[in-house]
Short mmCIF file of the C-alpha atoms (twelve columns), coordinates in Angstrom:
data_MODEL
# 
_entry.id   MODEL 
# 
loop_
_atom_site.group_PDB 
_atom_site.id 
_atom_site.type_symbol 
_atom_site.label_atom_id 
_atom_site.label_alt_id 
_atom_site.label_comp_id 
_atom_site.label_asym_id 
_atom_site.label_seq_id 
_atom_site.Cartn_x 
_atom_site.Cartn_y 
_atom_site.Cartn_z 
_atom_site.pdbx_PDB_model_num 
ATOM 1   C CA . THR A 1   52.708 6.096   -27.714 1 
ATOM 2   C CA . ASP A 2   49.294 7.199   -28.819 1 
ATOM 3   C CA . LEU A 3   49.130 4.033   -30.987 1 
ATOM 4   C CA . PHE A 4   49.868 1.682   -28.195 1 
ATOM 5   C CA . GLU A 5   47.307 3.362   -26.005 1 
ATOM 6   C CA . GLU A 6   44.601 2.850   -28.475 1 
ATOM 7   C CA . THR A 7   45.307 -0.500  -29.241 1 
ATOM 8   C CA . GLN A 8   46.710 -2.408  -26.141 1 
ATOM 9   C CA . GLN A 9   43.405 -3.406  -24.924 1 
ATOM 10  C CA . SER A 10  42.424 -5.088  -28.022 1 
ATOM 11  C CA . ALA A 11  45.737 -7.460  -28.047 1 
ATOM 12  C CA . VAL A 12  45.401 -10.542 -25.943 1 
ATOM 13  C CA . GLN A 13  47.308 -13.469 -24.838 1 
ATOM 14  C CA . VAL A 14  46.258 -16.645 -26.201 1 
ATOM 15  C CA . SER A 15  47.078 -19.927 -24.000 1 
ATOM 16  C CA . GLY A 16  45.979 -23.675 -24.190 1 
ATOM 17  C CA . THR A 17  46.605 -26.944 -22.634 1 
ATOM 18  C CA . ILE A 18  47.922 -29.638 -25.051 1 
ATOM 19  C CA . SER A 19  45.407 -32.447 -25.078 1 
ATOM 20  C CA . GLU A 20  46.388 -35.683 -23.196 1 
ATOM 21  C CA . ASP A 21  45.525 -37.932 -26.258 1 
ATOM 22  C CA . THR A 22  48.531 -36.261 -28.258 1 
ATOM 23  C CA . PRO A 23  52.301 -37.491 -28.169 1 
ATOM 24  C CA . PHE A 24  52.836 -33.741 -27.009 1 
ATOM 25  C CA . LEU A 25  52.551 -32.336 -23.437 1 
ATOM 26  C CA . GLY A 26  52.395 -28.978 -22.151 1 
ATOM 27  C CA . ALA A 27  51.031 -25.503 -23.053 1 
ATOM 28  C CA . SER A 28  50.547 -23.577 -26.120 1 
ATOM 29  C CA . LEU A 29  51.152 -19.776 -26.032 1 
ATOM 30  C CA . GLY A 30  50.706 -16.951 -28.519 1 
ATOM 31  C CA . SER A 31  48.917 -13.694 -29.188 1 
ATOM 32  C CA . GLY A 32  45.456 -12.640 -30.701 1 
ATOM 33  C CA . PHE A 33  43.382 -9.618  -31.275 1 
ATOM 34  C CA . VAL A 34  39.709 -8.904  -30.630 1 
ATOM 35  C CA . TYR A 35  37.823 -9.122  -34.168 1 
ATOM 36  C CA . ASP A 36  34.231 -8.126  -33.096 1 
ATOM 37  C CA . ASN A 37  32.403 -6.677  -30.076 1 
ATOM 38  C CA . ILE A 38  30.418 -10.163 -29.457 1 
ATOM 39  C CA . GLY A 39  33.734 -11.906 -28.356 1 
ATOM 40  C CA . HIS A 40  35.306 -13.147 -31.476 1 
ATOM 41  C CA . ILE A 41  39.411 -13.348 -31.140 1 
ATOM 42  C CA . ILE A 42  41.330 -14.015 -33.966 1 
ATOM 43  C CA . THR A 43  44.857 -15.792 -33.572 1 
ATOM 44  C CA . ASN A 44  46.964 -18.501 -35.545 1 
ATOM 45  C CA . TYR A 45  46.059 -21.766 -36.185 1 
ATOM 46  C CA . HIS A 46  49.274 -23.140 -34.826 1 
ATOM 47  C CA . VAL A 47  48.875 -21.348 -31.798 1 
ATOM 48  C CA . VAL A 48  45.730 -23.786 -30.601 1 
ATOM 49  C CA . ALA A 49  46.807 -26.838 -32.707 1 
ATOM 50  C CA . GLY A 50  46.654 -29.754 -30.437 1 
ATOM 51  C CA . SER A 51  45.196 -27.891 -27.426 1 
ATOM 52  C CA . ASN A 52  41.746 -28.766 -25.970 1 
ATOM 53  C CA . PRO A 53  39.347 -26.425 -28.227 1 
ATOM 54  C CA . ASP A 54  37.014 -25.810 -25.573 1 
ATOM 55  C CA . ASP A 55  39.714 -24.942 -22.751 1 
ATOM 56  C CA . ILE A 56  41.488 -21.810 -24.281 1 
ATOM 57  C CA . SER A 57  42.521 -18.863 -21.927 1 
ATOM 58  C CA . ILE A 58  42.522 -15.286 -23.121 1 
ATOM 59  C CA . THR A 59  44.367 -12.859 -20.994 1 
ATOM 60  C CA . PHE A 60  43.881 -9.159  -21.448 1 
ATOM 61  C CA . ILE A 61  46.840 -6.611  -20.893 1 
ATOM 62  C CA . ASP A 62  45.135 -5.588  -17.414 1 
ATOM 63  C CA . GLY A 63  45.438 -9.264  -16.172 1 
ATOM 64  C CA . THR A 64  42.038 -10.526 -16.446 1 
ATOM 65  C CA . VAL A 65  41.536 -14.127 -17.854 1 
ATOM 66  C CA . TYR A 66  38.390 -15.583 -19.795 1 
ATOM 67  C CA . SER A 67  37.721 -18.935 -20.983 1 
ATOM 68  C CA . ALA A 68  37.364 -19.085 -24.817 1 
ATOM 69  C CA . SER A 69  36.686 -22.200 -27.466 1 
ATOM 70  C CA . VAL A 70  37.531 -22.719 -30.986 1 
ATOM 71  C CA . VAL A 71  35.040 -21.521 -33.315 1 
ATOM 72  C CA . GLY A 72  36.945 -22.403 -36.648 1 
ATOM 73  C CA . THR A 73  40.476 -23.031 -37.959 1 
ATOM 74  C CA . ASP A 74  42.143 -22.953 -41.376 1 
ATOM 75  C CA . GLN A 75  45.566 -24.768 -41.306 1 
ATOM 76  C CA . TYR A 76  46.161 -23.444 -44.944 1 
ATOM 77  C CA . SER A 77  46.052 -19.797 -43.998 1 
ATOM 78  C CA . ASP A 78  47.296 -20.322 -40.440 1 
ATOM 79  C CA . LEU A 79  44.146 -18.685 -39.001 1 
ATOM 80  C CA . ALA A 80  41.839 -19.399 -36.191 1 
ATOM 81  C CA . VAL A 81  38.819 -17.829 -34.649 1 
ATOM 82  C CA . LEU A 82  38.022 -18.130 -31.001 1 
ATOM 83  C CA . ARG A 83  35.065 -16.985 -29.023 1 
ATOM 84  C CA . VAL A 84  35.168 -15.938 -25.260 1 
ATOM 85  C CA . GLN A 85  32.759 -18.122 -23.589 1 
ATOM 86  C CA . ASP A 86  31.904 -16.023 -20.516 1 
ATOM 87  C CA . ASP A 87  28.638 -14.138 -20.811 1 
ATOM 88  C CA . ASP A 88  29.518 -11.781 -17.918 1 
ATOM 89  C CA . ILE A 89  32.553 -10.233 -20.036 1 
ATOM 90  C CA . PRO A 90  32.052 -6.495  -19.727 1 
ATOM 91  C CA . THR A 91  31.063 -5.033  -23.220 1 
ATOM 92  C CA . ASP A 92  33.699 -2.478  -22.921 1 
ATOM 93  C CA . LYS A 93  36.508 -5.013  -22.864 1 
ATOM 94  C CA . LEU A 94  35.804 -6.143  -26.333 1 
ATOM 95  C CA . ILE A 95  37.296 -3.447  -28.432 1 
ATOM 96  C CA . PRO A 96  37.786 -4.508  -32.114 1 
ATOM 97  C CA . LEU A 97  40.600 -3.569  -34.278 1 
ATOM 98  C CA . PRO A 98  39.702 -2.609  -37.537 1 
ATOM 99  C CA . LEU A 99  41.355 -4.418  -40.481 1 
ATOM 100 C CA . GLY A 100 42.992 -2.323  -43.146 1 
ATOM 101 C CA . ASN A 101 43.658 -3.073  -46.734 1 
ATOM 102 C CA . SER A 102 46.965 -4.865  -47.276 1 
ATOM 103 C CA . SER A 103 46.950 -4.554  -50.925 1 
ATOM 104 C CA . ALA A 104 47.574 -1.013  -50.782 1 
ATOM 105 C CA . LEU A 105 51.018 -1.627  -48.406 1 
ATOM 106 C CA . LEU A 106 54.232 -0.277  -49.734 1 
ATOM 107 C CA . VAL A 107 57.663 -1.577  -49.014 1 
ATOM 108 C CA . GLY A 108 59.061 0.935   -46.526 1 
ATOM 109 C CA . GLN A 109 55.863 1.633   -44.812 1 
ATOM 110 C CA . GLU A 110 55.888 1.815   -41.036 1 
ATOM 111 C CA . VAL A 111 54.335 -0.889  -39.033 1 
ATOM 112 C CA . VAL A 112 54.167 -2.024  -35.398 1 
ATOM 113 C CA . ALA A 113 53.624 -5.288  -34.058 1 
ATOM 114 C CA . ILE A 114 51.986 -5.980  -30.522 1 
ATOM 115 C CA . GLY A 115 51.915 -9.297  -28.803 1 
ATOM 116 C CA . ASN A 116 53.472 -11.583 -26.103 1 
ATOM 117 C CA . PRO A 117 56.936 -12.431 -26.980 1 
ATOM 118 C CA . PHE A 118 58.185 -15.232 -24.706 1 
ATOM 119 C CA . GLY A 119 55.118 -14.550 -22.493 1 
ATOM 120 C CA . LEU A 120 55.955 -10.843 -21.847 1 
ATOM 121 C CA . SER A 121 52.397 -9.376  -22.291 1 
ATOM 122 C CA . GLY A 122 51.619 -5.858  -24.103 1 
ATOM 123 C CA . SER A 123 55.038 -5.700  -25.883 1 
ATOM 124 C CA . MET A 124 55.102 -3.490  -28.842 1 
ATOM 125 C CA . THR A 125 58.024 -3.501  -31.435 1 
ATOM 126 C CA . GLU A 126 58.286 -1.428  -34.597 1 
ATOM 127 C CA . GLY A 127 59.677 -1.727  -38.217 1 
ATOM 128 C CA . ILE A 128 58.805 -1.343  -41.727 1 
ATOM 129 C CA . VAL A 129 57.392 -3.429  -44.602 1 
ATOM 130 C CA . SER A 130 60.568 -5.288  -45.715 1 
ATOM 131 C CA . GLY A 131 58.797 -7.067  -48.699 1 
ATOM 132 C CA . LEU A 132 55.481 -8.173  -50.169 1 
ATOM 133 C CA . ASN A 133 54.094 -11.110 -51.881 1 
ATOM 134 C CA . ARG A 134 56.189 -13.590 -49.927 1 
ATOM 135 C CA . LEU A 135 55.417 -17.436 -49.891 1 
ATOM 136 C CA . ILE A 136 55.703 -19.320 -46.515 1 
ATOM 137 C CA . PRO A 137 54.884 -23.101 -46.280 1 
ATOM 138 C CA . VAL A 138 51.681 -24.008 -44.643 1 
ATOM 139 C CA . TYR A 139 51.909 -25.172 -41.129 1 
ATOM 140 C CA . GLN A 140 52.779 -28.944 -41.000 1 
ATOM 141 C CA . ASP A 141 50.634 -29.912 -37.924 1 
ATOM 142 C CA . PRO A 142 52.521 -32.526 -35.568 1 
ATOM 143 C CA . PHE A 143 49.380 -33.345 -33.787 1 
ATOM 144 C CA . SER A 144 47.819 -34.789 -37.285 1 
ATOM 145 C CA . ASN A 145 48.419 -38.225 -38.437 1 
ATOM 146 C CA . VAL A 146 46.795 -37.246 -41.955 1 
ATOM 147 C CA . ALA A 147 49.447 -36.503 -44.707 1 
ATOM 148 C CA . GLU A 148 49.363 -32.990 -45.826 1 
ATOM 149 C CA . PRO A 149 49.861 -31.388 -49.084 1 
ATOM 150 C CA . ALA A 150 52.839 -29.137 -49.407 1 
ATOM 151 C CA . PHE A 151 50.840 -25.986 -49.957 1 
ATOM 152 C CA . SER A 152 52.144 -22.508 -49.546 1 
ATOM 153 C CA . ILE A 153 50.432 -19.372 -48.016 1 
ATOM 154 C CA . PRO A 154 50.428 -16.592 -50.515 1 
ATOM 155 C CA . ASP A 155 50.739 -12.854 -50.341 1 
ATOM 156 C CA . VAL A 156 52.576 -12.819 -47.132 1 
ATOM 157 C CA . ILE A 157 54.059 -9.670  -45.645 1 
ATOM 158 C CA . GLN A 158 57.603 -9.419  -44.635 1 
ATOM 159 C CA . THR A 159 58.507 -7.079  -41.855 1 
ATOM 160 C CA . ASP A 160 61.592 -6.207  -39.774 1 
ATOM 161 C CA . ALA A 161 59.726 -5.519  -36.703 1 
ATOM 162 C CA . ALA A 162 60.881 -7.728  -33.941 1 
ATOM 163 C CA . ILE A 163 58.817 -10.763 -33.810 1 
ATOM 164 C CA . ASN A 164 59.694 -13.710 -31.566 1 
ATOM 165 C CA . PRO A 165 58.036 -16.741 -30.147 1 
ATOM 166 C CA . GLY A 166 54.944 -15.889 -28.538 1 
ATOM 167 C CA . ASN A 167 54.241 -13.076 -31.125 1 
ATOM 168 C CA . SER A 168 52.433 -15.553 -33.253 1 
ATOM 169 C CA . GLY A 169 48.667 -14.583 -33.812 1 
ATOM 170 C CA . GLY A 170 49.302 -10.943 -32.702 1 
ATOM 171 C CA . PRO A 171 48.408 -7.847  -35.035 1 
ATOM 172 C CA . LEU A 172 50.620 -6.297  -37.425 1 
ATOM 173 C CA . LEU A 173 49.314 -2.742  -37.282 1 
ATOM 174 C CA . ASN A 174 49.790 0.252   -39.692 1 
ATOM 175 C CA . ILE A 175 50.347 3.947   -38.056 1 
ATOM 176 C CA . GLN A 176 46.601 4.341   -38.251 1 
ATOM 177 C CA . GLY A 177 45.998 1.530   -35.676 1 
ATOM 178 C CA . GLU A 178 44.620 -0.664  -38.475 1 
ATOM 179 C CA . VAL A 179 45.497 -4.470  -38.901 1 
ATOM 180 C CA . ILE A 180 47.297 -5.034  -42.001 1 
ATOM 181 C CA . GLY A 181 48.425 -8.558  -40.975 1 
ATOM 182 C CA . ILE A 182 48.553 -11.062 -38.376 1 
ATOM 183 C CA . ASN A 183 52.271 -12.208 -37.126 1 
ATOM 184 C CA . SER A 184 52.645 -15.676 -38.133 1 
ATOM 185 C CA . ALA A 185 56.252 -17.054 -38.500 1 
ATOM 186 C CA . ILE A 186 59.967 -15.895 -38.310 1 
ATOM 187 C CA . PHE A 187 63.096 -16.946 -40.359 1 
ATOM 188 C CA . SER A 188 65.518 -17.808 -37.881 1 
ATOM 189 C CA . THR A 189 68.565 -20.062 -37.530 1 
ATOM 190 C CA . THR A 190 68.376 -19.763 -33.617 1 
ATOM 191 C CA . GLY A 191 64.519 -19.897 -32.892 1 
ATOM 192 C CA . GLY A 192 64.852 -15.897 -32.062 1 
ATOM 193 C CA . PHE A 193 64.495 -12.641 -33.949 1 
ATOM 194 C CA . ALA A 194 66.671 -12.357 -36.991 1 
ATOM 195 C CA . GLY A 195 65.180 -9.333  -38.682 1 
ATOM 196 C CA . VAL A 196 62.882 -11.286 -40.902 1 
ATOM 197 C CA . GLY A 197 59.223 -11.925 -39.784 1 
ATOM 198 C CA . PHE A 198 56.003 -12.673 -41.714 1 
ATOM 199 C CA . ALA A 199 52.428 -11.805 -41.353 1 
ATOM 200 C CA . ILE A 200 49.390 -13.287 -42.917 1 
ATOM 201 C CA . PRO A 201 47.849 -10.204 -44.901 1 
ATOM 202 C CA . SER A 202 44.382 -8.514  -43.530 1 
ATOM 203 C CA . ASN A 203 42.832 -9.008  -46.752 1 
ATOM 204 C CA . THR A 204 43.170 -12.914 -46.320 1 
ATOM 205 C CA . ILE A 205 41.664 -12.517 -42.617 1 
ATOM 206 C CA . ALA A 206 38.679 -10.416 -44.007 1 
ATOM 207 C CA . LYS A 207 37.888 -13.380 -46.533 1 
ATOM 208 C CA . ILE A 208 38.664 -16.281 -44.384 1 
ATOM 209 C CA . ALA A 209 37.446 -15.018 -40.964 1 
ATOM 210 C CA . PRO A 210 33.617 -14.675 -41.638 1 
ATOM 211 C CA . GLU A 211 33.510 -18.252 -43.002 1 
ATOM 212 C CA . LEU A 212 35.360 -19.606 -39.906 1 
ATOM 213 C CA . ILE A 213 32.742 -17.875 -37.793 1 
ATOM 214 C CA . GLU A 214 29.851 -19.210 -39.837 1 
ATOM 215 C CA . ARG A 215 30.845 -22.704 -40.909 1 
ATOM 216 C CA . GLY A 216 33.891 -23.643 -38.609 1 
ATOM 217 C CA . SER A 217 36.113 -23.966 -41.954 1 
ATOM 218 C CA . PHE A 218 37.252 -22.565 -45.181 1 
ATOM 219 C CA . GLN A 219 36.890 -24.500 -48.375 1 
ATOM 220 C CA . HIS A 220 39.992 -23.415 -50.492 1 
ATOM 221 C CA . PRO A 221 39.755 -23.755 -54.380 1 
ATOM 222 C CA . TRP A 222 42.892 -25.861 -55.613 1 
ATOM 223 C CA . LEU A 223 43.914 -27.450 -58.747 1 
ATOM 224 C CA . GLY A 224 45.727 -30.727 -58.725 1 
ATOM 225 C CA . VAL A 225 48.058 -31.460 -61.597 1 
ATOM 226 C CA . SER A 226 49.830 -34.711 -62.287 1 
# 
């Protein structure tokens, strides 16, 4: 209960309207968390993919809504950085969550996920680290007409903390309240929770997020073999 009280104000709901010039209509919905005290929010790339990048809504747990825009995205790690546009947002509203060291995680370690599953804001679930160093496929963007290479995201954390649609982009925390991952995907035959969830590790966030803020993208090194 103390952990929830300490972190609930830093977890947000992220929503956007799918752009009219795409074949998909509707709204996107996910989660995110406050990265710093100048208004940067971390979420998943797939949460904002296809949405108008200048028309994202950030909703805090007390129900206050602020406009945000996309600062940078990286499809190959499924990360995106947003920034709250409202200059009049109170400074005490922006409470960053500290990043932990995901390389120090152990299987069996207790973790907690906070997010907005199915739009139910401020939901907390608890579990353990079920596995480490998993590989998951890079998100294939249905809004892009560009053929995409079949890369995989490395070092992914597997957890049995309940993760459902809407949890994407929310923080996976250790018991000290540090972000050790960002909830990104589930393995399910029904589309709902099946006990196997995946989170992008915090060390990946620590490497990529500053580049997204500074440059808007991240240049991945890669080796092509034929």
